[in-house]
Coordinates of C-alpha atoms and ligand atoms in Angstrom, one line a residue:
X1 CA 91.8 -36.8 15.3
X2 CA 90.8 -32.7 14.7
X3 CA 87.7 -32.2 16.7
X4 CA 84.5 -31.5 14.8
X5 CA 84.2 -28.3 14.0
X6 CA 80.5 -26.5 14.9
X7 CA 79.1 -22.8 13.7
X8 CA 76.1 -21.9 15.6
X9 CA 74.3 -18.8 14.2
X10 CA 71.6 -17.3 16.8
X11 CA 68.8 -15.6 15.9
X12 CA 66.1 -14.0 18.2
X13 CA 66.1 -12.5 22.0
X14 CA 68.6 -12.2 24.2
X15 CA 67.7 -15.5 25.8
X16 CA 68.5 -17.5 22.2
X17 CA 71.8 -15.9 22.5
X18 CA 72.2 -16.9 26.5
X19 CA 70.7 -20.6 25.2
X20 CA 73.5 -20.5 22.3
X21 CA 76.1 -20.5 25.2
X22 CA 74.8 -23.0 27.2
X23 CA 74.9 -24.9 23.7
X24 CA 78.8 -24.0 23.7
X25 CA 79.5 -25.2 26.8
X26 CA 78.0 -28.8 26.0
X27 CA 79.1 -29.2 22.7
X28 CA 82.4 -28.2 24.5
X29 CA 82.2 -30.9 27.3
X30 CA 82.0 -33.4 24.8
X31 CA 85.0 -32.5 22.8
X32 CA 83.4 -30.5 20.2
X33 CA 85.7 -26.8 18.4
X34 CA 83.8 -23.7 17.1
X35 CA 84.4 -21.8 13.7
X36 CA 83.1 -18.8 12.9
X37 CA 82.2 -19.4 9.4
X38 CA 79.9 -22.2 7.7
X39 CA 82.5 -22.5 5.1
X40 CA 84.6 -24.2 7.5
X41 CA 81.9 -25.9 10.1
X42 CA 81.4 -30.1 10.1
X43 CA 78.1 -29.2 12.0
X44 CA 76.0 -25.9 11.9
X45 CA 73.8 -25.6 14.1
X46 CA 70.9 -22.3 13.7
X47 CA 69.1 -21.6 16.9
X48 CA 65.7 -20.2 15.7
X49 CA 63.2 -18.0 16.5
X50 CA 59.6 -18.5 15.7
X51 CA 58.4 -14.8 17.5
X52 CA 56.8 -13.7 14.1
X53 CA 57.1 -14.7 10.4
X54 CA 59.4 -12.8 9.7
X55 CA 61.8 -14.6 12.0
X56 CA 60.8 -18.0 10.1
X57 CA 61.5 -16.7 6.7
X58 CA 64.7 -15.9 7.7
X59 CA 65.5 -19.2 9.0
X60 CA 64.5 -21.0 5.9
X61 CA 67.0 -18.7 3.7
X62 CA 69.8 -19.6 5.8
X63 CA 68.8 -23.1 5.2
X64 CA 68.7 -22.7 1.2
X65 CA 72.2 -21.0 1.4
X66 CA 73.6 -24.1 3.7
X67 CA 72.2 -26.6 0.9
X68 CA 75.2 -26.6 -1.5
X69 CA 77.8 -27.1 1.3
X70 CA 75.8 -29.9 2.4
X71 CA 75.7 -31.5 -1.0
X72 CA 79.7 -30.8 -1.5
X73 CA 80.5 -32.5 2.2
X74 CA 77.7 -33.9 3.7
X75 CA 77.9 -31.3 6.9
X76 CA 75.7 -32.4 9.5
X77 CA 72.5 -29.2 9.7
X78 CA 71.1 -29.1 13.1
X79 CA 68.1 -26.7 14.2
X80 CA 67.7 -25.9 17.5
X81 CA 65.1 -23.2 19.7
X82 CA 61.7 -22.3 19.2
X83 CA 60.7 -23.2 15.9
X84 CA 62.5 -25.7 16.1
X85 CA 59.8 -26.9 19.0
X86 CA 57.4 -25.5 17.6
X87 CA 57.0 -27.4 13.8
X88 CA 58.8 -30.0 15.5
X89 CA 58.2 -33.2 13.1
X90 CA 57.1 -31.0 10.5
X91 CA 60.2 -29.3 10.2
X92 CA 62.1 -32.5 9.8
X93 CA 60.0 -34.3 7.2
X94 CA 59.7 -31.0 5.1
X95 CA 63.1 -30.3 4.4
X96 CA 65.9 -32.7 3.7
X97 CA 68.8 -30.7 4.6
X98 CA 67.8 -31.0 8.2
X99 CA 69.7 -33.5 10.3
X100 CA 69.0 -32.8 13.9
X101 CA 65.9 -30.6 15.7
X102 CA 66.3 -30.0 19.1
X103 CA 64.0 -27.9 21.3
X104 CA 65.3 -25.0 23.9
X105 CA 64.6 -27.4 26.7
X106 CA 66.6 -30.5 25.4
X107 CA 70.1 -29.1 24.7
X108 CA 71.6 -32.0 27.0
X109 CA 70.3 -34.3 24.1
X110 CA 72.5 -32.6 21.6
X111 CA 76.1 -34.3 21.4
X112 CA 74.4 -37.8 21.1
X113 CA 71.9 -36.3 18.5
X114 CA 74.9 -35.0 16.5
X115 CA 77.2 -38.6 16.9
X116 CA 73.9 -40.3 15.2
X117 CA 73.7 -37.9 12.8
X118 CA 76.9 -38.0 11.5
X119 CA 76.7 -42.0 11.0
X120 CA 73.8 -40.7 9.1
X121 CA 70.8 -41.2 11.2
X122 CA 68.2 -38.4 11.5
X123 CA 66.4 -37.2 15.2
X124 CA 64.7 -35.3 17.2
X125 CA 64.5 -34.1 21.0
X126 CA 61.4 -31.8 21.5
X127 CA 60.1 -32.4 25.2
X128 CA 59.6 -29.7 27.3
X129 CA 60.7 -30.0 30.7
X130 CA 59.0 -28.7 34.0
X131 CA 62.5 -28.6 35.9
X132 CA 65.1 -27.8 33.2
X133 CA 67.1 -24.6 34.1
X134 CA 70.7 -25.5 32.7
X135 CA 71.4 -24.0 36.4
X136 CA 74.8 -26.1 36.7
X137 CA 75.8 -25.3 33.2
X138 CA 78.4 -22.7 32.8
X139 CA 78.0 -21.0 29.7
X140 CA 80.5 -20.7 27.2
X141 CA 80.8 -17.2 26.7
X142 CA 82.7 -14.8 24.7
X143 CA 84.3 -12.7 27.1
X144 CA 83.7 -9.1 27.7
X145 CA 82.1 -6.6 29.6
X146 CA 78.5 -7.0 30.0
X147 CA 76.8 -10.6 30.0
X148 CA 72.9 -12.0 30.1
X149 CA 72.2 -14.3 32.4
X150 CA 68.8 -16.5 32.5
X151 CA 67.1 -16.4 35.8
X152 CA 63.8 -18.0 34.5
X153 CA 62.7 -20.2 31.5
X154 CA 59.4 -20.6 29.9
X155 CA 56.3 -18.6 30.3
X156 CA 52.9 -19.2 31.7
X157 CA 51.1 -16.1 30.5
X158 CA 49.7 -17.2 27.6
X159 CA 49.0 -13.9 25.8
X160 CA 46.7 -15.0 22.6
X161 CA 49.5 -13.8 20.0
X162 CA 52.4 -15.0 21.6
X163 CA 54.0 -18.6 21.0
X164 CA 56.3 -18.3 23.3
X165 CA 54.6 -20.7 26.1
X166 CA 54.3 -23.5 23.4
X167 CA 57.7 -23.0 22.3
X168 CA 59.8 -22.8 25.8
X169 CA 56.7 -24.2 28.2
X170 CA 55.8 -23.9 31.5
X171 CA 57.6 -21.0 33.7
X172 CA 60.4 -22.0 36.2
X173 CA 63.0 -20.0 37.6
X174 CA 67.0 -21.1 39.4
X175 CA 67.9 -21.0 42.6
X176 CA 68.7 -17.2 43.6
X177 CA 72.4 -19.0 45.0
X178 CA 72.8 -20.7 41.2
X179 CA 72.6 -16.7 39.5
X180 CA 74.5 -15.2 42.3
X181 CA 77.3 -17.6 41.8
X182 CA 77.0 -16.9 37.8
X183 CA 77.6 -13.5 38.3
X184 CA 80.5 -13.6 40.9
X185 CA 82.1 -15.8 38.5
X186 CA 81.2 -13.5 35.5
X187 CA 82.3 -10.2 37.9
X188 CA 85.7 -12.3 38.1
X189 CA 86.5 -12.8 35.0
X190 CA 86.1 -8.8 34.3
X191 CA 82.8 -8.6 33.4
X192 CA 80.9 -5.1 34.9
X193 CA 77.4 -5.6 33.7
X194 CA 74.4 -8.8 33.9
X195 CA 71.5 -8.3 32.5
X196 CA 68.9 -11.1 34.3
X197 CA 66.6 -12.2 31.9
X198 CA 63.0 -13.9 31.5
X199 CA 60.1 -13.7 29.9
X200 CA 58.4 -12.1 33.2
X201 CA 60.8 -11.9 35.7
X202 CA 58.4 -10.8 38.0
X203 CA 57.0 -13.9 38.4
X204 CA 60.6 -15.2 39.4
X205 CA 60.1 -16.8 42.8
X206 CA 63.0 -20.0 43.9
X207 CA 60.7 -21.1 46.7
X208 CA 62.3 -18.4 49.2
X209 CA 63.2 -15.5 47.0
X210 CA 61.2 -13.1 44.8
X211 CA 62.7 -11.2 41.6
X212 CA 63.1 -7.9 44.0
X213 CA 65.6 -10.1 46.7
X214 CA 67.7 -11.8 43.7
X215 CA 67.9 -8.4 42.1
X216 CA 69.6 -6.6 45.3
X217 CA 71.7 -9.6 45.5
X218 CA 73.0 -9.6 41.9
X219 CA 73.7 -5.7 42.3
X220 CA 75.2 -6.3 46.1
X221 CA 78.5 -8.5 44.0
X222 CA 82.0 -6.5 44.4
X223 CA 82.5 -5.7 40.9
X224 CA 79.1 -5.9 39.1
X225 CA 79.2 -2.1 38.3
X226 CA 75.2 -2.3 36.2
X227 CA 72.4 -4.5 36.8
X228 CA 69.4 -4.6 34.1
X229 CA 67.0 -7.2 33.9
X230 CA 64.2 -7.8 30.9
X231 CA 61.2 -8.3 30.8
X232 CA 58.8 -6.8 33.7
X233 CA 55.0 -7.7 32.7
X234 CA 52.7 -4.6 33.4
X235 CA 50.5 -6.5 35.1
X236 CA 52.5 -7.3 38.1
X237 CA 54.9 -4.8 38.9
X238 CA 55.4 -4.8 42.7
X239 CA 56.3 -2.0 44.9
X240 CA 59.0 -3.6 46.3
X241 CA 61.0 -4.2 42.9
X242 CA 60.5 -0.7 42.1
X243 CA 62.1 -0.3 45.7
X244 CA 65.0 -2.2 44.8
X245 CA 65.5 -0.6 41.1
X246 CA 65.0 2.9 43.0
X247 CA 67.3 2.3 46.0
X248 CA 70.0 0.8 44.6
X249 CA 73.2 2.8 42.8
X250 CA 73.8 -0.3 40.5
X251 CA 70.4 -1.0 39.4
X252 CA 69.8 0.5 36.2
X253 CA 67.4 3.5 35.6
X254 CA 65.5 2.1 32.8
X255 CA 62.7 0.1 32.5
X256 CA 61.1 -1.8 29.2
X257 CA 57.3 -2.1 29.9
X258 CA 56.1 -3.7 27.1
X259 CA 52.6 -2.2 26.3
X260 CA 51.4 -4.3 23.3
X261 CA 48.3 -1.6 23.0
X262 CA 46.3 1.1 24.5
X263 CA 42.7 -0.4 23.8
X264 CA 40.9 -1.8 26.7
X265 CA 39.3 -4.6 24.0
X266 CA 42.1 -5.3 22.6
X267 CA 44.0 -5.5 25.7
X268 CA 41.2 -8.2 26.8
X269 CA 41.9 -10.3 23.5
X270 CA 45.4 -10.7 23.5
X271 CA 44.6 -11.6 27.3
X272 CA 47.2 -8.9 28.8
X273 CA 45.2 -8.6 32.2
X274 CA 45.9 -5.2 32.4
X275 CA 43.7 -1.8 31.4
X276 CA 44.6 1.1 29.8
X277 CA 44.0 2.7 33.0
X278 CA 46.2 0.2 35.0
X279 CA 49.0 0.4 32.5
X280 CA 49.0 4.3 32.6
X281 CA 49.2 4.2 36.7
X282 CA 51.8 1.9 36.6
X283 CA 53.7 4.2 34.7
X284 CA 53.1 7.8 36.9
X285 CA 53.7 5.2 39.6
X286 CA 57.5 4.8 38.6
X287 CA 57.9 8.0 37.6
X288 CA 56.8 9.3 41.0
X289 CA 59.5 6.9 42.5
X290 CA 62.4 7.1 39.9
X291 CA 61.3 10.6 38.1
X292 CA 64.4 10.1 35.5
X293 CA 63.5 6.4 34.7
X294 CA 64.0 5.9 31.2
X295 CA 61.3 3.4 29.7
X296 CA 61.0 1.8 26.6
X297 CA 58.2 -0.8 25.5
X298 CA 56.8 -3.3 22.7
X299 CA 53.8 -2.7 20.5
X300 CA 51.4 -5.1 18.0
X301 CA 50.0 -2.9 15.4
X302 CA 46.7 -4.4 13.9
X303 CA 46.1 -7.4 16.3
X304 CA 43.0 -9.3 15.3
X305 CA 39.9 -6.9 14.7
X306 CA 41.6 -3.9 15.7
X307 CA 39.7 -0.8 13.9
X308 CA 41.2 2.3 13.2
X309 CA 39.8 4.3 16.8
X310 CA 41.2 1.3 19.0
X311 CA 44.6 1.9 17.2
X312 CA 44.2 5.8 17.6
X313 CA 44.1 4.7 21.4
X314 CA 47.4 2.9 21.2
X315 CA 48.8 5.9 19.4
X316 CA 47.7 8.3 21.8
X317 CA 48.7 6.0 25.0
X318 CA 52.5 6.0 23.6
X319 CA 52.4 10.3 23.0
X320 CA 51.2 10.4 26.4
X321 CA 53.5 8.3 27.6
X322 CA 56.7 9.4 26.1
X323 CA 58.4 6.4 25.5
X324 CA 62.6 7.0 24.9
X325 CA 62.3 4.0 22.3
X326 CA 60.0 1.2 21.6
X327 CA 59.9 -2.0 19.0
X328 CA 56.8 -1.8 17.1
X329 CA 55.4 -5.0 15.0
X330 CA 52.8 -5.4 12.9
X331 CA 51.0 -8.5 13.8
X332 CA 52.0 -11.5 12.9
X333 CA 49.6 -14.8 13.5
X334 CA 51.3 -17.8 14.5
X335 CA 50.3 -21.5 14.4
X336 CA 49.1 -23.3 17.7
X337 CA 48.5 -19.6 19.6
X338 CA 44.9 -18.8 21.0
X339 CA 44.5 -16.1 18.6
X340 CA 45.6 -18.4 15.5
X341 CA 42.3 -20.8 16.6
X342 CA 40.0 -18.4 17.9
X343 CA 40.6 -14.7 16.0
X344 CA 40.5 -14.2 12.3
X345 CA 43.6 -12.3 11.5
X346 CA 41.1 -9.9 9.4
X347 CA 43.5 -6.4 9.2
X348 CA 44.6 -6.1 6.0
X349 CA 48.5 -5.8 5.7
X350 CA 48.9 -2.6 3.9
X351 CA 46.7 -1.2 7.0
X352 CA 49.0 -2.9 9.8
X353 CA 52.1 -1.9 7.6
X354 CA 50.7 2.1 7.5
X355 CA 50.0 2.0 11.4
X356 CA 53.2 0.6 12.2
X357 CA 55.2 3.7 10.1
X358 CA 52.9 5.8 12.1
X359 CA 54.0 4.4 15.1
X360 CA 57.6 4.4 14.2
X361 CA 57.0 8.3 13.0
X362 CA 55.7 9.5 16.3
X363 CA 58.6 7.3 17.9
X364 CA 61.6 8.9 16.2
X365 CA 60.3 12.6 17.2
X366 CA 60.1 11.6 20.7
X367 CA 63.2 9.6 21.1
X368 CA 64.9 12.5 19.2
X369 CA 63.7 15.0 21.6
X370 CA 64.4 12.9 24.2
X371 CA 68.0 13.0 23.1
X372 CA 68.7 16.1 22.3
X373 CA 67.2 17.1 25.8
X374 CA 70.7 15.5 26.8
X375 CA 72.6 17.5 24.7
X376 CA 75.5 19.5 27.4
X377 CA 74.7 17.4 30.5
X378 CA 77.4 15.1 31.8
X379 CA 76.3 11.5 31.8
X380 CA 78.1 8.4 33.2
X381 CA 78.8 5.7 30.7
X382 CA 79.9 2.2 30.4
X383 CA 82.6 1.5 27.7
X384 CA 81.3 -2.0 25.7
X385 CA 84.2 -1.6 22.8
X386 CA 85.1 -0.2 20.2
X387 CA 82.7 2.0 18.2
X388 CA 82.1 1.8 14.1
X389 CA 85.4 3.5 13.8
X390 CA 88.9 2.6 15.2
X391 CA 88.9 5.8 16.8
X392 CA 85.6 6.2 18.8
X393 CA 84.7 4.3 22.0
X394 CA 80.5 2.6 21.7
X395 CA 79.2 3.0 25.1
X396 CA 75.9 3.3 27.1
X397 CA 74.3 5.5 29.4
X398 CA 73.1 4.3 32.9
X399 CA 69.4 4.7 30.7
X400 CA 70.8 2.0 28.1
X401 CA 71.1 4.8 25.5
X402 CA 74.1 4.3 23.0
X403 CA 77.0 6.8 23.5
X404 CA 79.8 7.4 21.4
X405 CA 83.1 9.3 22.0
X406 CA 86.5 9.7 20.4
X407 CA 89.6 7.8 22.0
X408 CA 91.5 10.2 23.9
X409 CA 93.9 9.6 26.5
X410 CA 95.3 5.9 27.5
X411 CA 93.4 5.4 30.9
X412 CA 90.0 4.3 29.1
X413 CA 89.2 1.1 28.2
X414 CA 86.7 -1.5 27.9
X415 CA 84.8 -1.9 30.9
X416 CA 85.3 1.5 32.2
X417 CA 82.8 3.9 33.4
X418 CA 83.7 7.5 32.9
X419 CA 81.7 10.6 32.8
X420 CA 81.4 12.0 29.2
X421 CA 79.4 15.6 28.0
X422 CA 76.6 15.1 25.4
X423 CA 77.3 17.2 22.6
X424 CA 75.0 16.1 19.7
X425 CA 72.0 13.5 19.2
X426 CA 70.5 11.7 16.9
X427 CA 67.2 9.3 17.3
X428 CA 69.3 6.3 18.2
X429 CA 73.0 7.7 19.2
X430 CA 74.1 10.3 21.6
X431 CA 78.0 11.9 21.0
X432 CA 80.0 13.0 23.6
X433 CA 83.5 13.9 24.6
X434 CA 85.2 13.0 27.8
X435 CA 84.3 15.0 30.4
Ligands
SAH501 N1 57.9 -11.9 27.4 C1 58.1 -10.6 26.8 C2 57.9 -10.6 25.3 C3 58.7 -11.5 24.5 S1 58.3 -11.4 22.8 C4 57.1 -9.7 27.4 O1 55.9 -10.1 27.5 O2 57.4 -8.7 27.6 C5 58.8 -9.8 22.4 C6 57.8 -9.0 21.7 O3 57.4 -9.5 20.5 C7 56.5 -8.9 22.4 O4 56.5 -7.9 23.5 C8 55.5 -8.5 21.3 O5 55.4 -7.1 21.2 C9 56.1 -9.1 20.1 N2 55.4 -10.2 19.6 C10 55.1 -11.4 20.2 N3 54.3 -12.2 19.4 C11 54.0 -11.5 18.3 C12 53.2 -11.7 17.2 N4 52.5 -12.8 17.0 N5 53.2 -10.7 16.2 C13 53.9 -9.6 16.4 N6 54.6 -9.3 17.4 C14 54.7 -10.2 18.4
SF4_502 FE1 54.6 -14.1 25.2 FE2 53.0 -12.8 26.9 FE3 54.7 -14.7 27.8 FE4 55.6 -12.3 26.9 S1 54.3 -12.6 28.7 S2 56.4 -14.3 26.4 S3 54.2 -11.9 25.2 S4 53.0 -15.0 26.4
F3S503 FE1 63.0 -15.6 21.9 FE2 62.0 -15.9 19.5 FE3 61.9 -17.8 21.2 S1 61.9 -14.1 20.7 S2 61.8 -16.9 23.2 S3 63.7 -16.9 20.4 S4 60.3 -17.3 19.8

């Protein structure tokens, strides 16, 4: 008999795409193929994101495209991740198409799920878990040259706008032995870069080890030519990370410090636990230590209440700063969060949508600058692949900054790292030639 054929499509962070892997490698175990198009898929599975509406919306078109291929061959529709945990029951009873919900920490569940449903019986698996870290599960990955590996699920942080801790619960990180024997395996197979990820990896601790120690240890593995790791919280960056970013060759120079805003009040409602003040010494502390860090960050435009001088705060915080990029969102309120039950979400669109192009505006003129600064030095890159054309290699700088060259010469190749000379910027892309 052919093996059922799945198509998963992945939608969100980095760690939906890590969980789609760890999907793979189950669905795998049990016998399960993969297609790359619905059109040919017995099961398709969406792993969703519930971050902001936007990200729902989304989802649900997907859905309406997937109804007439279920109605012309009764293909089993699964939806997985965090809205699937979050709307949980909801989700099922509201639309029909769905088969199968399973939440980010239930993916064991899955292949049995999947066998009822395609006798025709509907279910769920929503419980979060206090232990589950898919730590023995290899994931199924598409080989290349970089790779994301989860170091810590779940988050306990509880910021008033976020869903995240009711989507992917309580924080809990692997053993520092389980990632360190992910990435000599990944190393092996060819792979030059990890990034570690988790939704504060500072607050990675295995009992023995802290995020600084499993850092070092990732970047100490023959062949592991770039570490990264997403995302530090602001309000607990520890000298002796900074240490290990600083001190070692393989650790990245670039750090995303997501901000959210520069308003002491509003700081205090979304319950960041930082101050402007703290924030802003965090960051001259770094730069003392690493003065060519690159750092890049997150912002809410129009949180709850938010007037017009708070927001000229935030504006001013990110000019002073000197961000080289940074995502900016207007505010979105989600069901079940703090803010959702306590705050009225009382800024008026049009005024979150005009401070978020504000944002942006300021944004582009400094990443530009930033860029262009570049323009004539001679930067190391990593070669991901190829580019938009045939003839261009896409790689990045040590910075993370997308580099693009032309393919000269035979010795280059995916995976390499090679010096290349800026010659030309733009707010996103830096072009170079071989140096
Ligand atoms: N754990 C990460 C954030 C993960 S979510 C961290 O704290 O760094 C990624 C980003 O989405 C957040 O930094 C925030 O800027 C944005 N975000 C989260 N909830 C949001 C909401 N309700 N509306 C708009 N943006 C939101
Ligand atoms: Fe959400 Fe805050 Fe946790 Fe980040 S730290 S995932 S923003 S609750
Ligand atoms: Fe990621 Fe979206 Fe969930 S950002 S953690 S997939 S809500």
């Amino acid at each position: 008999m052919r093996a059922p054929q799945v198509f998963i499509e992945t939608f969100g962070c980095q760690m939906n795409e890590y969980d789609t892997e760890v999907v793979r490698s189950i669905l795998k175990a049990r016998g399960y193929g993969f297609t790359d198009s619905a059109d040919s898929a017995d099961v398709v599975l969406l792993n969703t994101c519930a971050i902001r509406e936007k990200a729902h919306n989304k989802v649900y078109g997907h859905l309406g495209l997937l109804k007439p291929l279920k109605e012309e061959r009764g293909l089993v529709i699964g939806v997985l991740g965090c809205m699937a945990q979050n709307l949980k029951k909801d989700l099922l009873a509201s639309d029909a198409l769905i088969d199968v919900l399973v939440g980010p920490d239930s993916y064991r569940a899955l292949p049995d799920l999947l066998e009822k449903a395609a006798a025709g019986r509907k279910g769920l698996a929503v419980d979060l878990s206090e232990y589950e870290t898919y730590a023995d599960i290899v994931p199924d990955r598409i080989e290349g040259v970089t790779a994301w590996i989860a170091v810590m699920r779940g988050c306990d942080n509880f910021c008033t706008f976020c869903v995240v801790p009711y989507t992917r619960g309580r924080e809990r990180s692997r053993d520092l032995i389980s990632v360190v024997r992910e990435a000599e395996a990944l190393a092996a197979s060819g792979c030059k870069q990890v990034t570690l990820l988790g939704q504060n990896v500072n607050s990675y601790r295995d009992g023995v080890h802290d995020f600084a120690d499993l850092l070092g240890a990732v970047a100490d593995i023959r062949g592991i030519e770039r570490v990264r790791f997403t995302s530090p919280h602001p309000k607990d960056f520890p000298d002796k990370l900074l240490e290990a970013a600083a001190g070692h060759p393989k650790i990245c120079e670039h750090i995303h410090l997501p901000l959210q805003a520069g308003n002491d009040r509003i700081l205090q409602l979304m319950n960041r636990t930082y101050t402007r003040a703290e924030y802003l010494a965090l960051v001259a502390r770094i730069r003392r230590r690493c003065p060519d860090i690159v750092l890049t960050t997150d912002i809410i435009a129009g949180f709850c209440s938010e007037t017009e001088a708070e927001f000229a705060e935030t504006y001013d915080l990110v000019e002073q700063v000197g961000y080289h990029s940074a995502y900016i969102f207007k505010y979105s309120e989600r069901k079940n969060t703090i803010a959702a039950r306590k705050f009225p979400d009382d800024v008026p669109d049009a005024v979150k949508a005009e401070r978020v192009s504000r944002l942006v505006e300021l944004q582009r003129g400094m990443s530009l600058n930033k860029n262009r600064a570049l323009i004539g030095k001679t930067v190391e890159v990593l070669v991901e692949g190829d580019g938009k054309y045939a003839d261009q290699w896409k790689a990045r700088t040590d910075g993370n900054i997308v580099t693009v060259f032309p393919k000269t010469g035979h010795s280059i190749k995916p995976g390499s790292l090679v010096p290349v000379r800026i010659t030309d910027a733009t707010v996103t892309t830096l072009y170079a030639h071989p140096a």
